Coordinates of C-alpha atoms and ligand atoms in Angstrom, one line a residue:
M1 CA 7.4 12.4 35.8
I2 CA 8.9 13.6 32.6
R3 CA 12.4 12.6 32.1
T4 CA 14.9 14.1 29.3
V5 CA 17.3 11.4 28.1
A6 CA 20.7 12.2 26.4
T7 CA 21.2 10.2 23.2
T8 CA 23.2 10.2 20.0
P9 CA 22.0 9.9 16.3
F10 CA 21.7 6.7 14.7
D11 CA 22.6 6.3 10.9
G12 CA 20.0 5.6 8.4
Q13 CA 16.7 6.7 10.1
K14 CA 15.4 7.9 6.7
P15 CA 11.9 7.2 5.9
G16 CA 11.3 5.3 2.7
T17 CA 8.5 4.8 0.4
S18 CA 6.4 4.2 3.5
G19 CA 7.9 5.3 6.9
L20 CA 11.2 3.9 8.4
R21 CA 11.4 0.2 7.9
K22 CA 14.1 -1.9 9.5
K23 CA 14.7 -5.4 11.1
V24 CA 13.2 -5.9 14.5
P25 CA 16.7 -6.1 16.1
V26 CA 17.5 -2.7 14.7
F27 CA 14.5 -1.1 16.3
Q28 CA 15.2 -3.1 19.6
Q29 CA 18.5 -1.2 19.9
P30 CA 18.3 1.1 23.1
H31 CA 17.1 4.6 22.2
Y32 CA 16.4 3.7 18.5
V33 CA 12.6 4.1 18.7
E34 CA 12.9 6.9 20.8
N35 CA 15.2 8.8 18.7
F36 CA 12.9 8.4 15.6
V37 CA 9.6 9.4 17.4
Q38 CA 11.4 12.5 18.9
S39 CA 12.7 13.5 15.5
V40 CA 9.1 13.0 14.3
F41 CA 7.7 15.3 17.1
D42 CA 10.7 17.8 16.7
S43 CA 9.8 18.1 12.9
L44 CA 6.0 19.2 13.7
E45 CA 4.7 22.4 15.1
G46 CA 1.4 23.4 16.8
F47 CA 0.4 20.1 18.2
E48 CA 0.3 21.2 21.8
G49 CA -2.9 20.0 23.3
E50 CA -3.8 18.2 20.1
T51 CA -4.9 14.5 19.4
L52 CA -2.5 12.0 18.1
V53 CA -3.7 8.6 16.8
V54 CA -1.7 5.5 17.4
G55 CA -2.1 1.9 16.2
G56 CA -0.3 -0.8 14.5
D57 CA -0.8 -4.0 12.5
G58 CA -0.1 -6.2 15.6
R59 CA 3.2 -7.4 14.7
Y60 CA 5.9 -8.4 17.0
F61 CA 7.3 -5.4 19.0
N62 CA 4.0 -3.4 18.3
R63 CA 2.9 -3.2 21.9
E64 CA 6.3 -2.2 23.4
T65 CA 6.6 0.5 20.7
I66 CA 3.1 1.8 21.3
Q67 CA 3.7 2.3 25.1
K68 CA 6.9 4.4 24.1
V69 CA 5.0 6.4 21.6
I70 CA 2.3 7.1 24.2
K71 CA 4.8 8.3 26.9
M72 CA 6.7 10.3 24.5
A73 CA 3.6 11.9 23.0
A74 CA 2.5 12.9 26.8
A75 CA 6.0 14.3 27.2
A76 CA 5.8 16.3 24.1
G77 CA 2.6 18.0 25.0
F78 CA -0.1 16.2 23.1
G79 CA -3.4 16.6 24.7
R80 CA -4.9 13.2 23.9
V81 CA -3.7 9.8 22.1
M82 CA -6.5 7.6 20.6
V83 CA -5.0 4.3 20.3
G84 CA -6.7 1.0 19.0
R85 CA -7.7 -1.6 21.5
G86 CA -4.8 -4.2 21.7
G87 CA -2.7 -1.7 19.8
I88 CA -4.5 -2.6 16.7
L89 CA -5.4 -0.2 14.0
S90 CA -5.3 -0.9 10.3
T91 CA -3.5 1.7 8.2
P92 CA -6.8 2.7 6.4
A93 CA -8.6 2.7 9.8
T94 CA -5.9 4.9 11.3
S95 CA -6.5 7.4 8.4
C96 CA -10.1 7.3 8.9
V97 CA -9.9 7.9 12.7
I98 CA -7.4 10.8 12.1
R99 CA -9.8 12.5 9.8
K100 CA -13.1 11.9 11.6
H101 CA -11.7 13.0 15.0
E102 CA -9.7 15.9 13.3
A103 CA -6.7 14.6 14.9
F104 CA -3.2 16.3 14.4
G105 CA -1.7 13.3 13.0
G106 CA -1.0 9.7 13.7
I107 CA 1.8 7.2 14.2
I108 CA 1.3 3.8 12.3
L109 CA 3.5 1.0 13.6
S110 CA 3.8 -1.5 10.7
A111 CA 6.0 -2.9 7.9
S112 CA 3.0 -3.6 5.7
H113 CA 3.5 -6.8 3.8
N114 CA 6.9 -7.6 5.1
P115 CA 7.3 -10.7 7.4
G116 CA 7.0 -10.1 11.2
G117 CA 8.4 -11.8 14.2
P118 CA 11.7 -11.4 16.3
D119 CA 13.9 -11.6 13.1
G120 CA 11.1 -10.0 10.8
D121 CA 10.5 -6.3 9.9
F122 CA 9.1 -3.4 11.9
G123 CA 8.2 0.1 10.9
I124 CA 7.1 3.5 12.2
K125 CA 5.3 5.9 9.9
Y126 CA 3.8 9.5 10.6
N127 CA 0.6 10.6 9.0
V128 CA -0.4 14.1 8.9
G129 CA -3.9 15.7 9.7
N130 CA -5.3 14.8 6.3
G131 CA -5.0 11.1 7.4
G132 CA -2.2 10.5 4.8
P133 CA 1.5 9.7 5.0
A134 CA 3.7 12.6 5.7
P135 CA 4.8 14.5 2.4
E136 CA 8.5 14.5 1.6
H137 CA 9.1 17.9 3.1
V138 CA 8.2 16.4 6.5
T139 CA 10.0 13.1 6.0
D140 CA 13.0 15.0 4.9
A141 CA 12.9 17.2 8.1
I142 CA 12.5 14.0 10.3
F143 CA 15.6 12.5 8.7
A144 CA 17.4 15.7 9.2
R145 CA 16.6 15.8 12.7
S146 CA 17.4 12.3 13.4
K147 CA 21.1 13.1 12.3
T148 CA 21.5 15.9 15.0
I149 CA 19.3 14.6 17.9
G150 CA 20.9 15.1 21.3
E151 CA 18.1 14.2 23.8
Y152 CA 14.6 12.9 24.0
R153 CA 11.7 13.4 26.3
I154 CA 9.6 10.5 27.8
S155 CA 7.2 10.1 30.7
D156 CA 8.2 7.3 33.3
A157 CA 4.6 6.6 33.9
E158 CA 3.1 3.0 34.1
D159 CA 2.3 1.2 30.9
V160 CA -1.3 1.9 29.7
D161 CA -3.7 -1.0 29.6
L162 CA -4.1 -1.3 25.9
D163 CA -6.8 -4.2 26.2
T164 CA -9.5 -2.2 28.2
P165 CA -11.5 0.4 26.2
G166 CA -11.9 3.6 27.8
I167 CA -10.0 6.7 29.1
T168 CA -6.9 7.0 31.3
R169 CA -4.2 9.5 31.6
V170 CA -0.5 9.6 31.2
E171 CA 0.8 12.9 32.9
D172 CA -1.6 15.6 31.6
M173 CA -2.5 13.7 28.6
V174 CA -5.6 11.7 28.0
V175 CA -5.4 8.2 26.4
D176 CA -8.4 6.8 24.9
V177 CA -8.5 3.2 24.0
I178 CA -10.9 2.8 21.2
D179 CA -12.7 0.0 19.2
P180 CA -10.3 -0.2 16.3
V181 CA -13.2 -1.3 13.8
E182 CA -16.2 1.1 14.8
D183 CA -15.4 4.3 13.0
Y184 CA -14.1 2.4 9.9
A185 CA -17.1 0.1 9.8
E186 CA -19.2 3.2 9.8
L187 CA -17.5 4.8 7.1
M188 CA -17.6 1.8 4.8
G189 CA -21.5 1.5 5.6
S190 CA -21.9 5.0 4.2
L191 CA -20.1 4.5 1.0
F192 CA -21.4 1.0 -0.2
D193 CA -24.8 -0.4 -0.6
F194 CA -24.7 -2.8 2.3
G195 CA -28.3 -3.9 1.7
A196 CA -27.5 -4.9 -1.8
I197 CA -24.5 -6.8 -0.6
R198 CA -26.5 -8.5 2.2
D199 CA -28.9 -9.7 -0.6
L200 CA -26.1 -11.0 -2.7
F201 CA -24.9 -13.2 0.2
A202 CA -28.4 -14.2 1.1
G203 CA -28.9 -15.4 -2.3
G204 CA -26.0 -18.0 -2.2
F205 CA -23.1 -15.9 -3.1
T206 CA -19.9 -17.4 -1.7
M207 CA -16.5 -15.8 -0.8
R208 CA -13.3 -16.5 0.9
F209 CA -11.5 -13.7 2.5
D210 CA -7.9 -14.6 3.7
A211 CA -6.8 -12.0 6.4
M212 CA -3.2 -13.7 6.3
S213 CA -3.2 -13.7 10.1
A214 CA -2.8 -9.9 10.0
V215 CA -4.7 -6.9 11.0
T216 CA -7.8 -7.0 8.7
G217 CA -9.1 -10.2 10.5
P218 CA -11.3 -8.2 13.1
Y219 CA -12.4 -5.9 10.3
A220 CA -13.5 -8.5 7.8
K221 CA -15.2 -10.6 10.4
A222 CA -17.1 -7.7 11.8
I223 CA -18.0 -6.3 8.5
L224 CA -18.3 -9.4 6.0
E225 CA -19.6 -11.9 8.5
G226 CA -21.2 -9.7 11.0
E227 CA -23.0 -6.8 9.1
L228 CA -23.2 -8.2 5.6
G229 CA -24.2 -12.0 6.5
A230 CA -21.5 -13.8 4.7
A231 CA -21.4 -17.4 6.0
A232 CA -19.3 -18.0 9.2
G233 CA -15.8 -19.3 8.1
T234 CA -15.8 -16.8 5.1
V235 CA -12.8 -15.0 6.6
V236 CA -9.9 -17.3 7.2
H237 CA -6.7 -16.7 9.1
G238 CA -8.6 -14.0 11.0
E239 CA -6.7 -13.8 14.0
P240 CA -3.9 -11.2 13.9
L241 CA -0.5 -12.9 15.1
P242 CA 2.6 -11.3 16.0
D243 CA 4.5 -13.2 13.4
F244 CA 1.6 -13.7 11.0
G245 CA 1.8 -17.4 11.4
G246 CA 5.3 -17.3 9.9
H247 CA 4.0 -16.2 6.5
H248 CA 4.6 -13.0 4.4
P249 CA 1.4 -11.1 4.9
D250 CA 1.5 -10.1 1.2
P251 CA -1.7 -10.8 -0.9
N252 CA 0.0 -11.7 -4.2
L253 CA -0.1 -15.0 -6.0
V254 CA 3.1 -16.3 -4.4
H255 CA 2.1 -15.6 -0.7
A256 CA -1.7 -16.1 -1.1
K257 CA -1.2 -19.2 -3.1
E258 CA -3.7 -21.3 -1.1
L259 CA -6.3 -18.9 -1.9
Y260 CA -5.3 -18.6 -5.5
D261 CA -5.4 -22.4 -5.7
L262 CA -8.8 -22.5 -4.3
L263 CA -10.1 -20.3 -6.8
M264 CA -8.7 -22.0 -9.6
S265 CA -10.2 -25.3 -8.6
D266 CA -13.8 -26.7 -8.8
K267 CA -14.4 -25.8 -5.4
A268 CA -13.9 -22.2 -6.0
P269 CA -16.2 -19.6 -4.4
D270 CA -17.5 -16.8 -6.4
L271 CA -14.9 -14.4 -4.9
G272 CA -11.5 -14.7 -3.3
A273 CA -10.0 -11.8 -1.5
A274 CA -6.9 -11.0 0.7
S275 CA -5.4 -8.2 2.5
D276 CA -1.9 -7.6 3.7
G277 CA 0.0 -7.0 7.3
D278 CA -1.6 -3.6 7.9
G279 CA -4.9 -3.8 5.8
D280 CA -4.0 -1.4 3.0
R281 CA -3.5 -3.9 0.2
N282 CA -5.9 -6.0 -1.5
L283 CA -6.0 -9.2 -3.7
I284 CA -9.1 -10.0 -5.8
I285 CA -9.6 -13.2 -7.6
G286 CA -12.8 -14.4 -9.3
R287 CA -13.7 -18.0 -9.9
G288 CA -10.9 -19.0 -12.3
L289 CA -9.6 -15.5 -12.9
F290 CA -7.0 -13.2 -11.1
V291 CA -7.7 -9.6 -11.6
T292 CA -4.5 -7.6 -11.7
P293 CA -4.3 -4.6 -9.4
S294 CA -4.0 -2.3 -12.4
D295 CA -7.2 -3.9 -14.0
S296 CA -8.9 -3.7 -10.6
L297 CA -8.3 0.0 -10.5
A298 CA -9.7 0.6 -14.0
L299 CA -12.6 -1.7 -13.4
I300 CA -13.4 0.2 -10.1
A301 CA -13.3 3.5 -11.8
A302 CA -15.5 2.4 -14.5
N303 CA -18.0 1.1 -12.0
A304 CA -17.6 3.3 -9.0
H305 CA -20.9 5.2 -9.8
L306 CA -22.8 1.8 -8.6
A307 CA -21.7 2.4 -5.2
P308 CA -23.9 5.1 -3.2
G309 CA -20.9 7.0 -2.1
Y310 CA -19.7 7.6 -5.7
K311 CA -22.9 7.8 -7.4
A312 CA -22.2 11.4 -8.6
G313 CA -19.2 10.0 -10.5
I314 CA -15.6 10.5 -10.0
A315 CA -13.5 13.6 -10.6
G316 CA -10.3 12.1 -11.7
I317 CA -8.2 8.9 -11.5
A318 CA -4.6 8.7 -10.2
R319 CA -2.2 5.8 -10.6
S320 CA 1.3 5.3 -9.8
M321 CA 3.6 5.6 -12.9
P322 CA 4.5 1.9 -12.9
T323 CA 0.8 1.0 -12.7
S324 CA -0.6 0.1 -16.1
G325 CA -2.4 2.6 -18.4
A326 CA -5.7 0.7 -18.1
A327 CA -7.0 3.2 -15.9
D328 CA -6.0 5.9 -18.2
R329 CA -8.5 4.5 -20.9
V330 CA -11.4 4.6 -18.4
A331 CA -10.7 8.3 -17.8
E332 CA -10.5 9.1 -21.3
K333 CA -13.9 7.5 -21.9
L334 CA -15.4 9.2 -18.7
G335 CA -14.0 12.5 -19.9
I336 CA -12.0 13.1 -16.7
K337 CA -8.2 13.7 -16.2
S338 CA -5.9 10.8 -15.2
Y339 CA -2.7 11.5 -13.0
E340 CA 0.5 9.7 -13.1
T341 CA 2.5 9.8 -9.8
P342 CA 5.7 8.4 -8.4
T343 CA 5.6 5.1 -6.4
G344 CA 4.1 5.5 -2.9
W345 CA 0.6 6.6 -1.6
K346 CA 2.0 9.9 -0.2
F347 CA 1.9 11.4 -3.8
F348 CA -1.9 11.0 -4.0
G349 CA -2.6 13.1 -1.0
N350 CA -2.4 16.4 -2.7
L351 CA -4.7 15.3 -5.6
L352 CA -7.2 13.9 -3.2
D353 CA -7.1 16.9 -1.0
A354 CA -7.6 19.3 -4.1
G355 CA -10.6 17.1 -5.4
L356 CA -8.7 16.4 -8.5
A357 CA -8.7 12.6 -8.1
T358 CA -11.4 10.4 -6.4
V359 CA -9.9 7.0 -7.0
C360 CA -6.5 6.1 -7.0
G361 CA -4.3 2.9 -7.1
E362 CA -1.0 1.2 -7.5
E363 CA 0.0 -2.0 -9.4
S364 CA 1.3 -3.2 -5.9
A365 CA -2.3 -4.3 -4.9
G366 CA -3.1 -0.8 -3.5
T367 CA -6.5 0.7 -4.4
G368 CA -8.3 3.5 -2.5
S369 CA -10.4 6.7 -2.9
N370 CA -10.9 10.0 -1.3
H371 CA -12.7 8.4 1.7
V372 CA -9.2 8.2 3.4
R373 CA -5.6 9.2 2.6
E374 CA -4.3 5.6 2.5
K375 CA -5.0 2.6 0.2
D376 CA -7.5 0.5 1.6
G377 CA -7.7 -3.3 1.1
L378 CA -11.1 -3.9 2.6
W379 CA -12.4 -0.9 0.7
A380 CA -11.5 -2.4 -2.6
V381 CA -13.2 -5.8 -1.6
L382 CA -16.3 -4.0 -0.6
M383 CA -16.3 -2.0 -3.8
W384 CA -16.1 -5.4 -5.7
L385 CA -18.9 -6.8 -3.7
N386 CA -21.0 -3.7 -4.5
I387 CA -20.3 -4.0 -8.1
L388 CA -21.0 -7.7 -8.2
A389 CA -24.3 -7.2 -6.4
V390 CA -25.6 -4.5 -8.6
R391 CA -24.4 -6.0 -12.0
K392 CA -25.5 -9.6 -11.1
Q393 CA -22.6 -11.0 -13.1
S394 CA -19.4 -13.1 -12.4
V395 CA -16.0 -11.6 -11.8
A396 CA -14.9 -13.1 -15.2
Q397 CA -17.9 -11.7 -17.1
I398 CA -17.2 -8.3 -15.9
V399 CA -13.6 -8.4 -16.6
G400 CA -14.2 -9.8 -20.1
E401 CA -16.7 -7.0 -20.8
H402 CA -14.2 -4.4 -19.6
W403 CA -11.4 -5.8 -21.8
A404 CA -13.9 -6.0 -24.9
T405 CA -14.8 -2.2 -24.2
Y406 CA -11.4 -0.7 -23.4
G407 CA -8.8 -3.1 -24.6
R408 CA -6.5 -5.2 -22.4
N409 CA -3.3 -4.3 -20.8
Y410 CA -1.2 -7.2 -20.3
Y411 CA 0.9 -6.5 -17.3
T412 CA 3.4 -8.3 -15.0
R413 CA 6.0 -7.3 -12.3
H414 CA 9.2 -9.1 -12.0
D415 CA 11.1 -8.7 -8.8
Y416 CA 14.6 -9.5 -8.1
E417 CA 15.1 -9.6 -4.3
E418 CA 18.0 -9.1 -2.0
V419 CA 20.3 -8.2 -4.8
D420 CA 23.8 -6.8 -3.7
S421 CA 23.0 -3.1 -3.2
A422 CA 26.1 -1.9 -5.1
A423 CA 25.2 -4.1 -8.1
A424 CA 21.6 -2.9 -8.1
D425 CA 22.8 0.8 -7.9
A426 CA 25.1 0.3 -10.5
L427 CA 22.7 -1.3 -12.9
M428 CA 20.5 1.8 -12.4
A429 CA 23.2 4.1 -13.0
D430 CA 24.2 2.3 -16.2
L431 CA 20.7 2.5 -17.4
R432 CA 20.4 6.1 -16.7
G433 CA 23.6 6.8 -18.5
R434 CA 22.4 5.2 -21.5
L435 CA 19.0 6.8 -21.8
D436 CA 19.8 9.3 -24.4
G437 CA 21.1 6.7 -26.9
L438 CA 18.3 4.3 -26.7
A439 CA 15.7 5.9 -28.8
G440 CA 15.6 4.3 -32.3
Q441 CA 17.5 1.2 -31.1
M442 CA 16.1 -2.2 -32.0
I443 CA 16.2 -4.6 -29.2
G444 CA 14.7 -8.0 -29.3
G445 CA 12.7 -7.4 -32.3
L446 CA 11.2 -4.2 -30.8
T447 CA 12.3 -0.6 -31.5
V448 CA 12.7 1.9 -28.7
E449 CA 10.6 4.9 -29.2
K450 CA 11.9 6.8 -26.1
A451 CA 13.5 6.5 -22.7
D452 CA 13.4 8.6 -19.7
D453 CA 13.8 8.8 -16.0
F454 CA 10.3 9.5 -14.5
A455 CA 9.9 13.0 -12.9
Y456 CA 6.8 14.2 -11.2
H457 CA 5.7 17.8 -11.2
D458 CA 2.9 18.0 -8.6
P459 CA 0.0 20.0 -10.0
V460 CA -1.2 21.2 -6.6
D461 CA 2.0 22.3 -4.6
G462 CA 4.4 22.5 -7.6
S463 CA 7.0 20.1 -6.0
V464 CA 9.2 18.2 -8.4
T465 CA 10.4 14.6 -7.6
T466 CA 12.9 13.3 -9.8
K467 CA 14.6 9.7 -10.5
Q468 CA 11.5 7.9 -9.9
G469 CA 12.1 4.9 -12.4
V470 CA 13.6 4.3 -15.9
R471 CA 10.9 4.0 -18.5
V472 CA 11.6 2.4 -21.8
F473 CA 8.9 2.9 -24.3
F474 CA 8.6 0.9 -27.6
T475 CA 7.1 2.0 -31.0
D476 CA 4.3 -0.7 -30.6
G477 CA 3.1 1.1 -27.4
S478 CA 4.8 -1.6 -25.0
R479 CA 6.7 -0.5 -21.9
I480 CA 9.4 -1.6 -19.7
V481 CA 9.9 0.3 -16.3
Y482 CA 12.9 -0.3 -13.9
R483 CA 13.1 0.9 -10.4
L484 CA 14.6 0.1 -7.0
S485 CA 12.3 -0.7 -4.1
G486 CA 12.2 1.9 -1.2
T487 CA 10.7 -0.5 1.2
G488 CA 13.1 -3.3 1.5
T489 CA 15.2 -4.0 4.6
A490 CA 18.0 -6.3 3.3
G491 CA 20.0 -5.6 0.2
A492 CA 18.3 -3.9 -2.9
T493 CA 15.0 -5.1 -4.6
L494 CA 14.9 -4.5 -8.5
R495 CA 11.6 -4.1 -9.7
V496 CA 10.8 -4.5 -13.4
Y497 CA 7.4 -3.7 -14.9
I498 CA 6.3 -4.9 -18.2
E499 CA 3.3 -4.0 -20.1
R500 CA 1.7 -4.3 -23.4
F501 CA -1.7 -3.0 -24.6
E502 CA -3.8 -5.4 -26.8
P503 CA -6.9 -3.9 -28.3
D504 CA -7.9 -7.0 -30.2
A505 CA -10.5 -8.8 -28.3
S506 CA -9.7 -12.3 -30.0
R507 CA -6.4 -11.9 -28.2
H508 CA -7.7 -11.3 -24.7
A509 CA -7.5 -14.8 -23.3
L510 CA -3.7 -15.3 -23.7
E511 CA -1.6 -16.3 -20.6
T512 CA 0.2 -13.1 -19.3
Q513 CA 3.8 -14.5 -19.3
G514 CA 3.3 -15.8 -22.6
A515 CA 1.8 -12.8 -24.1
L516 CA 4.6 -10.7 -22.7
A517 CA 7.5 -13.2 -23.5
D518 CA 9.5 -11.0 -25.9
L519 CA 9.3 -8.0 -23.6
I520 CA 10.4 -10.1 -20.7
A521 CA 13.5 -11.3 -22.5
I522 CA 14.4 -7.7 -23.5
S523 CA 13.7 -6.5 -19.8
R524 CA 16.6 -9.0 -18.7
S525 CA 19.0 -8.4 -21.5
L526 CA 18.7 -4.6 -21.8
P527 CA 20.4 -4.1 -18.3
D528 CA 22.3 -7.3 -18.2
I529 CA 20.5 -8.5 -15.1
E530 CA 22.2 -11.7 -15.0
G531 CA 25.7 -10.3 -15.7
R532 CA 25.2 -7.4 -13.0
T533 CA 23.4 -9.4 -10.4
G534 CA 24.0 -13.0 -11.0
R535 CA 20.1 -13.7 -11.1
K536 CA 18.8 -15.7 -14.1
A537 CA 15.4 -15.1 -13.3
P538 CA 13.2 -13.1 -10.8
D539 CA 12.3 -14.2 -7.3
V540 CA 8.6 -13.1 -7.5
I541 CA 6.4 -12.6 -10.4
T542 CA 3.2 -10.9 -10.1
Ligands
G1P1 C1 6.1 -0.8 -2.5 C2 5.1 -0.7 -3.6 C3 4.4 0.6 -3.6 C4 3.7 0.8 -2.3 C5 4.7 0.5 -1.1 C6 4.0 0.7 0.2 O1 7.2 0.1 -2.5 O2 5.9 -0.9 -4.9 O3 3.6 0.6 -4.6 O4 3.2 2.1 -2.3 O5 5.4 -0.7 -1.4 O6 3.1 -0.3 0.3 P1 8.5 -0.3 -3.2 O7 9.1 -1.3 -2.2 O8 8.4 -0.6 -4.4 O9 9.3 1.0 -2.9
ZN2 ZN1 0.5 -2.5 3.5

């Protein structure tokens, strides 16, 4: 039976960079999940009888929420829910399933790389029919609805057995429990030269993939160890755990330190890789060399034609504004366009749908292509394997040749986490207030060429998104960018992105923080980070 339940609005159900993210206890409040899910459904039109894809990264509260979503989808009039077995579907796999089965949309339960468990984070994100995150006009409508909601509708049916594949019903709606890996693995097989990668592994190539006890474990095991013949044990931390084993499932040099240390040791395999909580981020480390995500994007763009799915070449490259300009240099050489978008994958959707861009990426370890509408961790790893298999060189050789050809963009991001929100807002407001006066000023030995607050004009739908980050450009081509995170759940996170282009190949082997030392000092003094936040140094450096 379908029940209508009276409710009152909650404050702050505003989707951020990537869906609604809060601490688990916030989501556990009675009606909290239901209010948000109903606000999503109330903001959509024409889904009667259509398919909704539902899955998550397996974190704490995943299963309970999936049951609610299924029962509410039945009450709302969806015709079918496709849900991953065990409630598991990586974010890119969800995008793949939505597209392949022409679903109306999907609901992804994840807080990505944020920690999980009873005191950890949780999140709900709505994706539209192209498989990508809902665009801003949809997320704005969801937020507006959440402020006025007075009731929601839910079936009082028994819980669905999520562990047994096959078809059941909730009210009139079909529930199809699907293998979470199958469609995704098939798509990967159509894009990459699995034969060449199999030969690579058969020839003794070694790799470690750290799934960080998160969602990619089953995907990596099936594809790398199963289809591609990588040695058993290549995938470590391969079982998704509700609390990710107590770690941050964030594939960066801080949280994937064990992997990094291995790759820097004399026991290093040829390739080290990792993915995050929901499987959309990636980390690529060669023997003795970490590949920055910005460089990885540029390298993938330059070499994509070596993979069968991209052999005709790529149409364009899109990167988020804070991502380094390395990819732009590749676009220039290939004679294709590069696009600079605000942070967050949702801004790539229009470019991909319109065929303007084929490959896109963010400095935050997100890389992907037009094969789905999310960034895709395992895709990036398979692309690297395909490139390594064809070029028959080491990661370090390939990166070295790339820098020699295009120059090197030294790049780092400094994060100041859980800063007092008011202090962070004041810091940004102060910077914004000083933008006009910065040009021409000499700071820390460098001269400011121009400074602005990034605004994006979407070339496809004409929409304009403002206040996307303060950029300070220097006359030597260096750049510092400031923005506040839109994914945090406690206080504010100030992200500072620092970049310098170095064309001279004899200066390509410097240590990054050293090569950027003068800019790093300016990045702190210009907005007086210590005075305003009390922080002498960042919490995380990537
Ligand atoms: C962060 C990253 C951004 C990414 C997002 C979702 O957002 O910076 O590139 O798209 O996570 O994975 P932020 O916290 O900076 O708003
Ligand atoms: Zn993620």
